[in-house]
Amino acid sequence: MKIFRHLFLDDTKKGSSKGSINGAIDGNDFLDEALRRGKEKLMEDQQARIASAKIAPNTPSYRHFRLVAAADELANITRLGQLTNEITKYFIKERPGERENLTSISIADSSEFKEYCVHRDARADECAHLKYRTVDGYCNNIEHVREWGVAMRPFRRILPPDYCDGISQPRCGSRKVLPPARDVTLKLHRANYKSDHKFNFMFAVWGQFVDHDITSTAITRIIDGQLVSCCETSGIDDCFPVMLSQDDPFFLLYNTTCMEFVRSVAAPNCMLGPREQLNQVTSYLDGSVIYGSTTKLSKRLRSFSRGRLAVTYSADGKELLPISIDLSDGCNREEEANKGRYCFLAGDSRSNENLHLTTLHLIMLRQHNRIAGELAKVSPHWDDERLYQETKRIVTAQLQHVTYQELLEPLLGQEIMDRYNLTLLDEGFFTAYDENLDPTVANSFATAAFRFAHSLLPGLMRSYETTSPGSWMLLRKVLFNPFPLYSSGSLDRILQSAIKTDVQKTNRFFTTEVTQHLFEEPQNETSPKKCGLDLVSLNIQRGRDHGLPGYVKWLEHCGLPRPEQFKDLSGLIDEESLKAMKLLYESPDDVDLYSGALSEIPLKGSILGPTATCLIADQFKRIKLGDRFWYENANGPYPFTEGQLREIRKTTLAGIVCDNADNVTDIPKKLLLFSSTSNEEVECATLNKLSYEPWRES
């Protein structure tokens, strides 16, 4: 309060409350002017976007950005985020001496922000009657009702952002310049194919499924779904294209000097401060990837009959996901639509990004509908709403169980699982819920650490078109191609494709399928050559866009010594990687978190180095211990009974696939691990089946 009064002394001298930190800013001349200037800048930006060149439909960049662009219903929230950013920049320009007081200045009472900020500060008594999770995550933490873990809120910061201007300009390094992201890809993250025979491709796909449940960064878009071409436009603040060198293969083969990149939207806040980014989904592992994170979408996905989710049907009568008939969505193709085959609709907009991910969405939809049918048998008097909520609760518990038991344990190793309290119980209840632990997904986790799985992606996949063991296909063939699911018998072959393909080792190397050919269009003799995207460059650029501090600061955060020179990283990073880093970066301080973490030597028992392990383990600890509805929690608002928990603990991903595939009879018992002598295939009939008797209610 003293800070605010000091800044606006003229108002406080008059005895007005307008200078109070909790006062409405509309009455203050200076902040009135800041708000007016901010609105003018937003209007200028909007006009510039409308007048700009647009990305051509059905190009790799168009597909990518339609996949991650902010939803239309976020228009007001994204506008408030931009406005927060512009007010902050104006304040710093006019009052540079007060920069250190920035985050003490509230804009919550402004007429523009009041509804958003009051809505965020909802009272805990709103939550007293709730026994099921809400769609957007509110009321999970009753002290931070609409803030912690809630959809449409900023990511959490572990370390303060490192923006070039301290406010919003992308990170620029110790000498105000960083190597182009594409150069880092070509010189540090080149291809070097080494398979990891421990994991199959399903490991990477389930990791992606989980990632989409807890993170969805909103990317800037304009009206009517059109996307600005940052490579063809100048003067737009949210443009941050990846520039290419003249020796780049893209330049030499396609005469391309620029890769499209638009910044993530600024998240609104109720205080001034550096730019933050928006997570469109809940941070809880709550099945939002299946059920949606908005009321509008969750209703669209329901059938409102017998607790079931809505479906379409294949020609042979098998359940499929609902369809999306938007031909401009970056996935649908006119030639497929003419056959009555469309891309699918699911709880997450990225469900069609690759065929195997779409398949998991279908498996989990069928799992929901199958369990709803079982519950209707044991409690036939339950209405649609009760059946839907109870089924969703079970499926969410199974999602949590499989993720911690089958994904995290082999990923992090048992020692880390125990150290971070990630190990699941074999019996009894969990009592370590911590209402003071913020589960909100960290910006560094979403933007860098959990993107490690991109290095797992193989260049070649077992073909789903034939059962012949010697048949392979390029990874690009499964991207934005959900249409094979319409064909009879294809589901089982697609599953086998993922199960029978091993992944690449987790390291700094990436297949050219993701660094040269991502979302590439099919080529023919008459069409001009068009290059794909480089996922690694986009990841590095996104980290800079978000102001993620350099790799060295994350080493310190995770308890490792700060290196002064590159040679100080010897033993933590192999010598070949260090040599490449020294050629690219001026100083260890400049190394990007994504590149540094992937270059580390893995810890014993883990496939990751210490920095990625630290950031990933901490986030999943928060997701578990900070979730009041966690499936093992004895003190949740509506805990499972001991009998119900015993049944849920029988869940395996292998069992889920067996129950919901078309005709799978044999499967690796540990489905995310590559089949071997220690992980032999078993008959589906021998796997544990859940009994739904504990849910019988007279």
XYZ file of C-alpha atoms in Angstrom:
698
model
C 0.000 0.000 0.000
C 2.814 2.411 0.861
C 4.411 1.732 -2.523
C 1.212 2.483 -4.401
C 0.580 5.685 -2.444
C 4.140 6.818 -3.052
C 3.732 6.333 -6.778
C 0.465 8.238 -6.993
C 0.980 10.886 -4.354
C -1.301 13.463 -5.974
C -4.366 11.278 -5.353
C -3.505 10.317 -1.801
C -2.932 13.951 -0.823
C -6.593 14.600 -1.593
C -7.613 11.891 0.855
C -8.845 9.690 -1.974
C -8.723 5.902 -1.745
C -7.759 5.787 -5.410
C -4.119 5.463 -4.491
C -4.700 2.366 -2.399
C -3.207 -0.849 -3.698
C -6.687 -2.337 -3.458
C -8.383 0.680 -5.002
C -9.868 0.828 -8.494
C -7.266 1.976 -10.982
C -9.830 3.654 -13.242
C -9.891 6.623 -10.890
C -6.159 7.162 -11.070
C -4.960 9.453 -13.846
C -1.721 7.612 -14.495
C -3.190 4.131 -14.657
C -6.158 5.449 -16.608
C -3.680 6.645 -19.190
C -1.803 3.329 -19.104
C -5.062 1.473 -19.692
C -6.001 3.784 -22.570
C -2.586 3.379 -24.207
C -2.797 -0.377 -23.732
C -6.164 -0.557 -25.496
C -4.824 1.560 -28.346
C -1.843 -0.779 -28.725
C -4.130 -3.816 -28.785
C -6.211 -2.218 -31.509
C -3.082 -1.395 -33.524
C -1.853 -4.973 -33.153
C -5.204 -6.389 -34.216
C -5.310 -4.186 -37.301
C -1.730 -5.164 -38.163
C -2.625 -8.861 -37.889
C -5.693 -8.449 -40.071
C -3.620 -6.638 -42.717
C -0.708 -9.084 -42.512
C 0.166 -11.944 -44.823
C -1.403 -15.218 -43.711
C -0.029 -18.734 -43.520
C -1.391 -20.774 -46.418
C -3.843 -23.537 -45.401
C -2.685 -27.155 -45.362
C 0.980 -26.261 -44.971
C 3.126 -27.669 -42.144
C 3.058 -24.354 -40.244
C -0.706 -24.029 -40.665
C -1.280 -27.545 -39.327
C 1.022 -26.943 -36.390
C -0.417 -23.607 -35.312
C -4.045 -24.659 -35.764
C -3.174 -27.530 -33.450
C -2.022 -25.264 -30.602
C -3.705 -21.896 -31.261
C -5.787 -20.397 -28.480
C -9.419 -21.475 -28.676
C -11.983 -18.935 -29.918
C -13.686 -18.840 -26.508
C -10.409 -17.563 -24.994
C -10.629 -14.285 -26.917
C -11.425 -12.174 -23.853
C -8.868 -13.888 -21.619
C -6.109 -13.499 -24.198
C -7.109 -9.848 -24.659
C -6.724 -9.277 -20.907
C -3.327 -10.969 -21.044
C -2.166 -8.641 -23.803
C -3.561 -5.682 -21.876
C -1.677 -6.680 -18.699
C 1.492 -6.833 -20.748
C 0.961 -3.437 -22.396
C 0.082 -1.694 -19.116
C 3.238 -3.137 -17.536
C 5.421 -1.964 -20.435
C 3.903 1.522 -20.308
C 4.456 1.700 -16.559
C 8.132 0.753 -16.904
C 8.641 3.242 -19.706
C 7.136 6.100 -17.715
C 8.355 5.099 -14.230
C 11.636 3.201 -14.735
C 12.780 3.924 -11.193
C 9.894 1.929 -9.756
C 10.604 -1.289 -11.650
C 11.348 -3.244 -8.464
C 7.870 -2.418 -7.113
C 6.081 -3.711 -10.191
C 4.535 -6.865 -8.773
C 3.127 -4.937 -5.791
C 0.758 -2.946 -7.986
C -2.762 -4.341 -8.307
C -4.992 -3.803 -11.316
C -7.710 -6.065 -9.906
C -10.229 -3.261 -9.377
C -9.968 -1.915 -12.894
C -13.237 -2.140 -14.794
C -11.386 -4.250 -17.391
C -10.019 -6.808 -14.926
C -12.529 -6.773 -12.097
C -14.664 -9.679 -13.264
C -11.644 -11.859 -14.025
C -9.931 -11.106 -10.708
C -13.032 -11.353 -8.516
C -13.936 -14.615 -10.239
C -10.452 -15.913 -9.432
C -10.830 -15.078 -5.740
C -13.923 -17.208 -5.235
C -14.725 -18.296 -1.683
C -13.991 -21.745 -0.289
C -17.605 -22.218 0.812
C -18.512 -22.646 -2.866
C -16.765 -26.012 -2.702
C -18.443 -27.510 0.355
C -21.109 -29.440 -1.533
C -18.917 -30.826 -4.335
C -18.099 -34.545 -4.367
C -16.861 -34.813 -7.964
C -14.117 -32.895 -9.748
C -15.134 -29.768 -11.624
C -14.383 -29.559 -15.344
C -11.893 -26.690 -15.058
C -10.270 -27.727 -11.765
C -11.782 -25.097 -9.493
C -12.548 -26.130 -5.906
C -9.755 -28.689 -5.797
C -7.682 -26.597 -3.406
C -10.171 -24.862 -1.111
C -7.685 -22.146 -0.121
C -6.941 -21.279 -3.763
C -10.318 -22.118 -5.237
C -9.978 -20.765 -8.764
C -6.228 -20.352 -8.940
C -4.062 -23.395 -8.191
C -4.221 -26.009 -10.921
C -7.209 -24.369 -12.617
C -7.519 -24.188 -16.402
C -7.039 -20.831 -18.177
C -4.515 -19.614 -15.577
C -0.806 -18.800 -15.895
C 1.806 -21.516 -15.601
C 3.728 -21.521 -12.309
C 7.222 -20.012 -12.249
C 9.951 -21.846 -10.342
C 12.551 -19.186 -11.178
C 11.836 -15.584 -12.226
C 11.621 -15.186 -16.013
C 14.683 -14.003 -17.917
C 13.352 -11.627 -20.565
C 15.706 -9.504 -22.628
C 14.031 -6.305 -21.418
C 13.075 -7.749 -18.038
C 9.387 -7.631 -18.989
C 8.401 -9.470 -22.145
C 11.021 -9.632 -24.914
C 12.318 -13.194 -25.511
C 15.484 -14.223 -23.683
C 18.554 -12.915 -25.474
C 21.596 -14.193 -23.542
C 24.503 -12.613 -21.703
C 25.599 -10.521 -24.698
C 22.086 -9.795 -25.938
C 22.371 -12.454 -28.631
C 21.812 -16.212 -28.728
C 22.644 -18.638 -31.544
C 19.676 -19.147 -33.898
C 17.546 -22.007 -32.608
C 17.879 -23.808 -35.947
C 21.700 -23.696 -35.708
C 21.457 -25.347 -32.287
C 19.353 -28.105 -33.830
C 21.758 -28.759 -36.693
C 24.976 -28.652 -34.661
C 23.944 -30.044 -31.281
C 20.774 -32.046 -31.923
C 21.673 -33.766 -35.178
C 20.514 -37.285 -36.016
C 22.331 -40.259 -34.469
C 20.149 -43.345 -34.505
C 20.511 -45.494 -31.394
C 17.532 -47.550 -30.292
C 16.496 -48.067 -26.695
C 15.254 -51.651 -26.611
C 13.731 -51.198 -23.169
C 10.776 -49.087 -24.317
C 8.329 -49.328 -27.187
C 6.641 -46.486 -29.044
C 3.577 -46.783 -26.814
C 5.775 -45.421 -23.987
C 6.214 -42.160 -25.902
C 2.535 -42.041 -26.891
C 1.259 -42.538 -23.332
C 3.694 -39.828 -22.221
C 2.202 -37.512 -24.836
C -1.318 -38.440 -23.713
C -0.405 -37.519 -20.116
C 1.310 -34.315 -21.241
C -1.841 -33.246 -23.069
C -3.870 -33.898 -19.922
C -1.885 -31.369 -17.885
C -0.386 -28.849 -20.345
C -1.717 -26.872 -23.295
C 0.069 -23.620 -24.051
C -2.153 -21.102 -25.842
C -0.600 -19.647 -29.015
C -1.563 -16.286 -30.522
C -4.124 -16.349 -33.335
C -6.373 -13.836 -35.099
C -10.024 -13.754 -36.090
C -11.701 -16.436 -38.180
C -8.952 -18.955 -37.488
C -6.460 -17.267 -39.781
C -2.810 -17.270 -38.783
C -0.241 -14.520 -39.278
C 2.758 -15.357 -41.447
C 5.602 -13.978 -39.364
C 8.058 -14.769 -42.162
C 6.128 -12.520 -44.566
C 5.235 -9.766 -42.101
C 7.142 -7.231 -40.013
C 6.126 -4.987 -37.133
C 3.950 -7.472 -35.216
C 5.053 -7.853 -31.603
C 3.950 -11.470 -31.277
C 6.051 -12.612 -34.228
C 9.318 -14.361 -33.343
C 10.270 -16.406 -36.441
C 13.164 -18.862 -36.528
C 15.731 -17.507 -38.956
C 17.793 -19.940 -41.060
C 21.447 -19.720 -42.090
C 22.583 -19.994 -45.711
C 24.149 -23.414 -45.098
C 20.885 -24.770 -43.683
C 19.468 -27.756 -45.619
C 16.125 -25.922 -45.752
C 17.816 -22.987 -47.486
C 19.782 -25.185 -49.871
C 16.919 -27.516 -50.825
C 13.882 -25.251 -50.611
C 15.306 -21.706 -50.721
C 13.728 -21.111 -47.311
C 15.247 -18.524 -44.964
C 12.647 -18.473 -42.207
C 10.490 -20.846 -40.171
C 7.134 -19.592 -38.914
C 6.822 -18.983 -35.176
C 4.281 -16.914 -33.279
C 4.593 -16.246 -29.561
C 2.427 -17.789 -26.853
C -0.351 -15.499 -25.676
C 0.295 -13.403 -22.595
C -1.694 -14.635 -19.608
C -3.809 -12.103 -17.705
C -2.926 -11.301 -14.139
C -4.329 -9.115 -11.413
C -0.971 -7.496 -10.673
C 1.547 -5.853 -12.958
C 4.642 -7.881 -13.757
C 6.635 -9.750 -16.402
C 4.828 -11.619 -19.172
C 3.345 -14.987 -18.244
C 1.865 -17.724 -20.438
C -1.517 -19.419 -20.269
C -2.269 -23.095 -19.614
C -5.575 -23.914 -21.308
C -6.141 -27.153 -19.348
C -6.111 -28.146 -15.692
C -2.803 -29.037 -14.067
C -4.354 -32.033 -12.332
C -4.084 -35.485 -13.847
C -7.868 -35.570 -14.035
C -8.751 -37.037 -17.415
C -9.347 -33.667 -19.078
C -7.604 -35.104 -22.151
C -10.627 -37.438 -22.382
C -13.416 -35.263 -20.989
C -12.329 -31.686 -21.801
C -11.407 -28.706 -19.616
C -14.396 -26.498 -20.478
C -18.083 -26.990 -19.798
C -18.901 -26.416 -23.461
C -16.550 -29.142 -24.703
C -17.378 -31.634 -21.949
C -21.079 -31.386 -22.827
C -20.322 -31.812 -26.515
C -18.461 -35.053 -25.764
C -21.322 -36.636 -23.786
C -24.240 -38.659 -25.103
C -26.409 -37.835 -22.035
C -27.651 -41.392 -22.088
C -26.659 -44.101 -19.553
C -23.549 -42.145 -18.540
C -21.856 -42.752 -21.868
C -19.619 -40.570 -24.004
C -20.790 -39.728 -27.524
C -19.509 -41.946 -30.336
C -19.680 -42.476 -34.057
C -19.500 -45.902 -35.669
C -17.308 -47.498 -38.297
C -18.744 -49.360 -41.252
C -18.436 -52.628 -39.315
C -20.307 -51.215 -36.311
C -17.329 -50.505 -33.993
C -17.297 -47.453 -31.698
C -15.207 -44.498 -32.903
C -14.626 -41.029 -31.478
C -17.068 -38.257 -32.427
C -16.076 -36.400 -35.573
C -14.983 -32.831 -36.305
C -16.311 -31.588 -39.632
C -14.311 -28.335 -39.690
C -12.415 -28.626 -42.978
C -10.115 -25.739 -41.986
C -8.881 -27.372 -38.768
C -5.518 -28.376 -40.256
C -6.336 -32.095 -40.061
C -9.394 -32.758 -42.229
C -8.810 -33.387 -45.923
C -11.373 -32.768 -48.619
C -10.700 -36.067 -50.366
C -11.316 -37.969 -47.111
C -14.397 -35.891 -46.251
C -15.846 -36.825 -49.635
C -15.663 -40.442 -48.457
C -17.423 -39.529 -45.195
C -14.182 -39.811 -43.192
C -13.330 -36.918 -40.890
C -10.817 -36.199 -38.173
C -12.006 -36.816 -34.635
C -13.144 -34.776 -31.655
C -11.830 -35.527 -28.153
C -11.133 -33.830 -24.843
C -7.984 -32.269 -26.267
C -7.610 -30.452 -29.599
C -4.333 -32.282 -30.358
C -5.959 -35.729 -30.479
C -5.400 -36.086 -34.241
C -1.726 -35.054 -34.146
C -0.600 -38.636 -34.691
C -2.458 -41.836 -35.444
C -1.256 -43.699 -32.350
C -2.320 -40.849 -30.067
C -5.774 -40.874 -31.688
C -5.883 -44.602 -31.050
C -5.263 -44.065 -27.318
C -8.070 -41.513 -27.250
C -10.352 -44.114 -28.811
C -9.275 -46.833 -26.363
C -9.993 -44.557 -23.372
C -13.390 -43.514 -24.791
C -14.324 -47.176 -25.123
C -13.008 -47.784 -21.593
C -15.371 -45.132 -20.249
C -18.382 -46.528 -22.089
C -17.562 -50.097 -21.098
C -17.303 -49.193 -17.393
C -20.498 -47.120 -17.582
C -22.230 -50.259 -18.822
C -20.808 -52.344 -15.956
C -21.900 -49.787 -13.337
C -25.397 -49.704 -14.827
C -25.619 -53.453 -14.214
C -24.704 -53.288 -10.505
C -26.585 -50.043 -9.770
C -29.376 -49.910 -12.366
C -31.192 -47.091 -10.558
C -28.367 -44.582 -11.174
C -29.324 -41.895 -13.650
C -27.167 -40.623 -16.529
C -25.386 -37.970 -14.452
C -24.464 -40.360 -11.649
C -23.256 -43.019 -14.091
C -21.182 -40.458 -16.006
C -19.542 -38.969 -12.892
C -18.817 -42.327 -11.234
C -17.360 -43.705 -14.459
C -15.251 -40.604 -15.018
C -13.983 -40.957 -11.454
C -12.882 -44.558 -12.040
C -11.263 -43.841 -15.431
C -9.378 -40.869 -13.943
C -8.128 -43.096 -11.118
C -6.933 -45.632 -13.690
C -5.182 -42.874 -15.650
C -3.329 -41.825 -12.496
C -2.501 -45.419 -11.554
C -1.097 -46.364 -14.962
C 0.908 -43.142 -15.266
C 2.724 -43.465 -11.935
C 3.062 -47.254 -12.053
C 3.954 -47.862 -15.705
C 5.306 -44.548 -17.062
C 7.083 -42.755 -14.217
C 8.632 -45.756 -12.483
C 10.697 -46.917 -15.500
C 11.296 -43.297 -16.527
C 12.704 -42.001 -13.229
C 13.846 -45.148 -11.437
C 12.702 -46.504 -8.087
C 15.106 -44.391 -6.010
C 13.699 -41.126 -7.373
C 10.137 -42.453 -7.080
C 10.675 -43.102 -3.377
C 12.563 -39.850 -2.739
C 9.752 -37.720 -4.188
C 6.916 -39.791 -2.691
C 5.749 -40.894 -6.131
C 5.522 -44.629 -5.385
C 1.946 -45.890 -5.261
C 0.575 -47.897 -2.349
C -0.113 -51.600 -2.684
C -2.893 -51.405 -0.125
C -4.585 -48.950 2.204
C -4.964 -45.210 1.791
C -2.748 -42.230 1.025
C -2.681 -39.508 3.708
C -0.007 -37.096 2.483
C -2.270 -34.601 0.719
C -0.729 -31.150 1.183
C -3.068 -28.175 0.778
C -0.034 -25.854 0.780
C 1.594 -27.488 -2.248
C 0.761 -25.714 -5.503
C 0.172 -28.339 -8.234
C 0.051 -25.764 -11.050
C 2.234 -26.968 -13.912
C 5.575 -25.157 -14.044
C 6.442 -23.199 -17.171
C 9.825 -24.970 -17.297
C 8.151 -28.400 -17.139
C 5.657 -27.690 -19.925
C 8.049 -25.781 -22.179
C 11.252 -27.790 -21.777
C 11.622 -30.646 -19.270
C 8.668 -32.840 -20.271
C 9.403 -32.356 -23.959
C 12.276 -34.814 -23.523
C 10.049 -37.439 -25.137
C 10.514 -35.845 -28.557
C 14.012 -37.352 -28.582
C 12.425 -40.816 -28.190
C 10.659 -40.638 -31.532
C 11.975 -43.131 -34.107
C 12.430 -42.382 -37.780
C 10.805 -45.656 -38.825
C 7.688 -47.349 -37.484
C 6.377 -50.862 -37.915
C 3.746 -50.561 -40.606
C 0.097 -50.712 -39.562
C -0.958 -51.536 -43.135
C 0.205 -55.137 -42.973
C 1.059 -57.760 -40.376
C 4.305 -58.590 -42.180
C 7.173 -58.258 -39.610
C 9.547 -56.754 -42.186
C 7.273 -53.904 -43.235
C 8.208 -50.387 -42.086
C 7.043 -46.829 -42.737
C 8.346 -43.327 -42.046
C 7.128 -41.596 -38.903
C 5.658 -38.723 -40.958
C 3.013 -41.104 -42.336
C 1.212 -41.301 -38.963
C 1.029 -37.509 -38.410
C -2.400 -35.917 -38.916
C -3.645 -39.167 -40.362
C -6.419 -40.673 -38.196
C -8.318 -41.989 -41.232
C -7.064 -45.617 -41.091
C -9.195 -46.053 -37.944
C -12.265 -46.146 -40.197
C -11.039 -49.383 -41.828
C -12.054 -52.742 -40.417
C -9.294 -54.435 -38.390
C -6.991 -51.418 -38.498
C -7.186 -50.580 -34.770
C -5.433 -53.775 -33.732
C -2.742 -53.352 -36.385
C -2.117 -49.744 -35.288
C -1.703 -50.898 -31.696
C 0.739 -53.595 -32.800
C 2.666 -50.980 -34.776
C 3.317 -49.038 -31.563
C 3.988 -52.119 -29.439
C 6.447 -53.623 -31.938
C 8.436 -50.395 -32.539
C 11.192 -49.487 -30.104
C 12.117 -45.880 -29.349
C 15.362 -43.944 -29.714
C 17.574 -43.378 -26.699
C 16.792 -40.263 -24.685
C 19.632 -37.899 -25.488
C 20.428 -34.783 -27.506
C 19.965 -36.535 -30.858
C 16.754 -36.385 -32.911
C 15.559 -38.152 -36.022
C 15.312 -36.015 -39.148
C 11.641 -36.996 -39.244
C 11.081 -34.317 -36.558
C 13.930 -31.918 -37.431
C 13.370 -31.823 -41.212
C 10.010 -33.386 -42.095
C 7.568 -32.551 -39.273
C 4.009 -32.205 -40.640
C 5.430 -32.297 -44.150
C 2.937 -32.539 -47.009
C 2.975 -35.663 -49.185
C 5.130 -34.963 -52.253
C 4.237 -35.686 -55.849
C 5.937 -35.001 -59.160
C 3.830 -31.967 -60.055
C 3.776 -30.088 -56.736
C 6.703 -27.849 -55.708
C 8.930 -29.102 -52.917
C 7.934 -27.776 -49.497
C 9.920 -28.374 -46.353
C 8.501 -29.627 -43.088
C 9.068 -28.072 -39.670
C 11.810 -28.602 -37.108
C 10.252 -29.538 -33.768
C 13.513 -29.090 -31.850
C 14.020 -25.522 -33.085
C 10.411 -24.736 -32.199
C 10.961 -26.125 -28.676
C 14.107 -24.025 -28.182
C 12.386 -20.922 -29.582
C 9.390 -21.515 -27.299
C 11.657 -21.602 -24.247
C 13.162 -18.250 -25.256
C 9.680 -16.870 -25.967
C 8.643 -17.801 -22.408
C 11.755 -16.239 -20.889
C 12.985 -19.524 -19.393
C 16.309 -18.830 -17.639
C 19.388 -20.511 -19.080
C 20.374 -24.082 -18.248
C 22.979 -23.076 -15.639
C 20.364 -21.500 -13.361
C 18.369 -24.736 -13.395
C 21.481 -26.660 -12.376
C 21.736 -24.428 -9.316
C 18.038 -24.810 -8.576
C 18.420 -28.593 -8.616
C 21.352 -28.480 -6.167
C 24.245 -28.848 -8.609
C 27.285 -26.537 -8.628
C 27.250 -23.537 -10.928
C 29.734 -23.912 -13.812
C 31.868 -20.883 -14.650
C 33.289 -22.387 -17.839
C 32.209 -25.140 -20.208
C 34.917 -27.436 -18.844
C 33.172 -27.327 -15.458
C 30.312 -29.315 -17.032
C 32.629 -32.226 -17.819
C 31.274 -35.405 -16.220
C 27.761 -34.047 -16.266
C 27.701 -33.621 -20.055
C 29.770 -35.741 -22.458
C 32.779 -34.150 -24.158
C 31.317 -34.248 -27.678
C 28.245 -32.331 -26.537
C 30.400 -29.791 -24.697
C 32.467 -29.238 -27.816
C 29.321 -28.520 -29.846
C 27.997 -26.178 -27.129
C 31.238 -24.176 -27.055
C 30.975 -23.579 -30.796
C 27.394 -22.346 -30.457
C 27.152 -20.438 -27.188
C 29.276 -17.578 -25.828
C 28.996 -18.853 -22.244
C 27.475 -21.707 -20.231
C 24.980 -19.095 -18.987
C 23.533 -18.851 -22.497
C 22.777 -22.562 -23.016
C 19.032 -23.195 -23.387
C 17.411 -25.366 -20.727
C 16.012 -27.792 -23.306
C 19.403 -28.367 -24.955
C 21.360 -28.550 -21.721
C 19.022 -30.988 -19.984
C 18.934 -33.351 -22.964
C 22.728 -33.349 -23.199
C 23.252 -34.614 -19.643
C 24.488 -38.127 -18.895
C 21.546 -40.145 -17.471
C 21.358 -40.898 -13.769
C 21.677 -44.494 -12.626
C 18.276 -46.181 -12.911
C 16.825 -43.341 -14.976
C 16.850 -42.477 -18.667
C 17.242 -38.760 -17.874
C 19.988 -36.570 -16.481
C 19.721 -34.814 -13.102
C 18.115 -31.567 -14.287
C 15.214 -33.074 -16.248
C 14.752 -35.666 -13.485
C 14.588 -32.924 -10.853
C 12.010 -30.843 -12.727
C 9.836 -33.774 -13.813
C 9.847 -35.516 -10.428
C 8.968 -32.291 -8.603
C 6.020 -31.614 -10.924
C 4.563 -35.095 -10.562
C 5.022 -34.877 -6.796
C 2.910 -31.721 -6.820
C 0.297 -33.312 -9.077
C -0.056 -36.213 -6.649
C 0.356 -34.572 -3.235
C -1.445 -31.369 -4.221
C -4.585 -33.068 -5.608
C -7.413 -33.258 -3.052
C -9.207 -35.744 -5.331
C -6.156 -38.053 -5.781
C -7.525 -41.566 -6.096
C -5.671 -42.984 -3.056
C -6.472 -40.031 -0.765
C -8.410 -41.166 2.306
C -9.434 -37.615 3.183
C -10.742 -36.436 -0.163
C -14.274 -35.089 -0.528
C -15.539 -38.461 -1.791
C -12.887 -41.164 -1.320
C -13.030 -44.622 -2.790
C -13.753 -47.456 -0.384
C -11.070 -50.037 0.375
C -12.866 -52.542 -1.813
C -13.047 -50.106 -4.718
C -9.351 -49.234 -4.364
C -8.423 -52.918 -4.459
C -10.154 -53.232 -7.811
C -8.608 -50.055 -9.258
C -5.153 -51.333 -8.289
C -5.695 -54.286 -10.609
C -5.601 -51.857 -13.534
C -2.880 -52.207 -16.167
C -2.646 -50.507 -19.527
C -2.392 -53.963 -21.079
C -5.732 -54.848 -19.521
C -7.346 -51.636 -20.749
C -6.159 -52.298 -24.300
C -7.262 -55.933 -24.200
C -10.732 -54.918 -23.023
C -11.226 -52.245 -25.683
C -9.317 -53.261 -28.810
C -11.209 -55.085 -31.540
C -9.604 -58.499 -31.335
C -6.279 -58.396 -29.461
C -5.648 -61.761 -27.791
C -1.956 -61.545 -26.765
C -0.089 -58.559 -25.364
C 3.102 -57.648 -23.431
C 2.180 -57.626 -19.754
C 3.992 -54.316 -19.243
C 2.621 -52.549 -22.265
C 5.008 -49.570 -22.306
C 8.094 -51.769 -22.284
C 9.447 -53.532 -25.325
C 8.565 -57.212 -25.455
C 11.479 -59.364 -24.277
C 12.255 -62.402 -22.167
C 11.650 -60.284 -19.056
C 8.417 -58.885 -20.475
C 6.810 -61.767 -22.289
C 3.497 -61.564 -24.075
C 0.570 -63.017 -22.168
C -2.939 -63.959 -23.158
C -5.482 -61.234 -22.494
C -7.682 -63.819 -20.781
C -5.043 -64.302 -18.051
C -4.953 -60.621 -16.991
C -6.765 -59.505 -13.839
C -10.316 -58.350 -14.409
C -11.929 -55.669 -12.279
C -15.072 -56.512 -10.356
C -17.623 -53.724 -10.090
C -19.424 -55.275 -7.133
C -17.866 -52.705 -4.724
C -19.881 -50.060 -6.603
C -23.177 -51.901 -6.099
C -25.645 -49.619 -4.364
C -29.028 -50.877 -3.262
